[in-house]
Amino acid sequence: MKFIYLTTELLIGFVLLFIIVKFVGKKIISHITPFTFIASIVLGELLGNALYDHKIGVLYIIYSVSLWGVLLFLVEYLGQKFLPFRGVSEGKPSALIKNGVVDREELKKNRMNLNQLQSLLRQSETFSLREVAFCYLEANGSISILKKTKYQKTTQGDFNMSITSVHVPVTLIRDGKVLKDELADLGVDEVWLQTQLNAQGISDPQTIFIAEWLKDDGLFVQTY
């Protein structure tokens, strides 16, 4: 009877996990954010403890795993619908290096020191701070690097060309929402942005999935 009972619990747990991953998405597997990482651990603990505790019945497994799955789905749904909630639940990347200069305040905010930053850079095949133009600490703890022009794999120096500065793209509209903080960092306003959109035949920012500005290359826009 114990084997039959355990088999029933395992089958139910397997089906529930399959359904949750299908509905919540692949982020819970790839651990894109700290939240999804912790959520996947708790989900595994809920199911694992329930399976090996003989005092807990099948109904408890169904209820606990289903409730956790509903909460995960709710968080993902709110993150898709509401940009401010997405910023709270997923976090934002932090610019640790800007224009080749390490931002010490950002390091402190992320509870990092210079040794840890250099270690992460070396893991990304970057062995000197002088090579880096921009470095971002992503929400999942990994880093993204944009190297200075002369340190990129195919360099302008290889062709005896003059060295040009590099620029990081700036997202100005995401999910139909104008990012006013990004506009302020760029030193422009919504009137300037609307002028740029009008030049591409777009009148309403809410119809835009993403709009990204890159100096010397202009505005890239993708609508819904």
PDB file of N, CA and C in Angstrom, residues 173 193-208 223:
ATOM      1  N   ILE A 173      11.193  53.897 -24.404  1.00  0.00           N
ATOM      2  CA  ILE A 173       9.812  53.434 -24.259  1.00  0.00           C
ATOM      3  C   ILE A 173       9.834  51.917 -24.124  1.00  0.00           C
ATOM      4  N   LEU A 193      11.184  63.556 -27.788  1.00  0.00           N
ATOM      5  CA  LEU A 193      10.863  62.169 -28.130  1.00  0.00           C
ATOM      6  C   LEU A 193       9.713  62.105 -29.125  1.00  0.00           C
ATOM      7  N   GLN A 194       8.686  62.909 -28.907  1.00  0.00           N
ATOM      8  CA  GLN A 194       7.552  62.896 -29.814  1.00  0.00           C
ATOM      9  C   GLN A 194       7.949  63.341 -31.210  1.00  0.00           C
ATOM     10  N   THR A 195       8.884  64.298 -31.280  1.00  0.00           N
ATOM     11  CA  THR A 195       9.396  64.738 -32.590  1.00  0.00           C
ATOM     12  C   THR A 195      10.075  63.592 -33.318  1.00  0.00           C
ATOM     13  N   GLN A 196      10.865  62.808 -32.562  1.00  0.00           N
ATOM     14  CA  GLN A 196      11.550  61.656 -33.152  1.00  0.00           C
ATOM     15  C   GLN A 196      10.549  60.606 -33.635  1.00  0.00           C
ATOM     16  N   LEU A 197       9.483  60.410 -32.860  1.00  0.00           N
ATOM     17  CA  LEU A 197       8.460  59.436 -33.237  1.00  0.00           C
ATOM     18  C   LEU A 197       7.683  59.909 -34.465  1.00  0.00           C
ATOM     19  N   ASN A 198       7.368  61.201 -34.476  1.00  0.00           N
ATOM     20  CA  ASN A 198       6.641  61.747 -35.629  1.00  0.00           C
ATOM     21  C   ASN A 198       7.430  61.563 -36.921  1.00  0.00           C
ATOM     22  N   ALA A 199       8.756  61.660 -36.821  1.00  0.00           N
ATOM     23  CA  ALA A 199       9.605  61.486 -38.004  1.00  0.00           C
ATOM     24  C   ALA A 199       9.494  60.073 -38.567  1.00  0.00           C
ATOM     25  N   GLN A 200       9.064  59.116 -37.714  1.00  0.00           N
ATOM     26  CA  GLN A 200       8.883  57.742 -38.169  1.00  0.00           C
ATOM     27  C   GLN A 200       7.413  57.400 -38.379  1.00  0.00           C
ATOM     28  N   GLY A 201       6.566  58.436 -38.353  1.00  0.00           N
ATOM     29  CA  GLY A 201       5.151  58.234 -38.618  1.00  0.00           C
ATOM     30  C   GLY A 201       4.381  57.624 -37.463  1.00  0.00           C
ATOM     31  N   ILE A 202       4.868  57.814 -36.239  1.00  0.00           N
ATOM     32  CA  ILE A 202       4.202  57.263 -35.057  1.00  0.00           C
ATOM     33  C   ILE A 202       3.745  58.420 -34.178  1.00  0.00           C
ATOM     34  N   SER A 203       2.472  58.441 -33.842  1.00  0.00           N
ATOM     35  CA  SER A 203       1.934  59.547 -33.053  1.00  0.00           C
ATOM     36  C   SER A 203       1.688  59.180 -31.597  1.00  0.00           C
ATOM     37  N   ASP A 204       1.428  57.897 -31.335  1.00  0.00           N
ATOM     38  CA  ASP A 204       1.059  57.471 -29.983  1.00  0.00           C
ATOM     39  C   ASP A 204       2.116  56.533 -29.399  1.00  0.00           C
ATOM     40  N   PRO A 205       2.805  56.935 -28.325  1.00  0.00           N
ATOM     41  CA  PRO A 205       3.817  56.070 -27.699  1.00  0.00           C
ATOM     42  C   PRO A 205       3.247  54.755 -27.178  1.00  0.00           C
ATOM     43  N   GLN A 206       1.944  54.728 -26.878  1.00  0.00           N
ATOM     44  CA  GLN A 206       1.341  53.518 -26.337  1.00  0.00           C
ATOM     45  C   GLN A 206       1.304  52.378 -27.348  1.00  0.00           C
ATOM     46  N   THR A 207       1.516  52.686 -28.620  1.00  0.00           N
ATOM     47  CA  THR A 207       1.529  51.644 -29.652  1.00  0.00           C
ATOM     48  C   THR A 207       2.915  51.026 -29.815  1.00  0.00           C
ATOM     49  N   ILE A 208       3.875  51.488 -29.011  1.00  0.00           N
ATOM     50  CA  ILE A 208       5.269  51.064 -29.172  1.00  0.00           C
ATOM     51  C   ILE A 208       5.624  49.986 -28.153  1.00  0.00           C
ATOM     52  N   THR A 223       6.897  48.426 -32.868  1.00  0.00           N
ATOM     53  CA  THR A 223       5.524  48.584 -32.384  1.00  0.00           C
ATOM     54  C   THR A 223       4.926  47.217 -32.079  1.00  0.00           C
TER      55      THR A 223
END
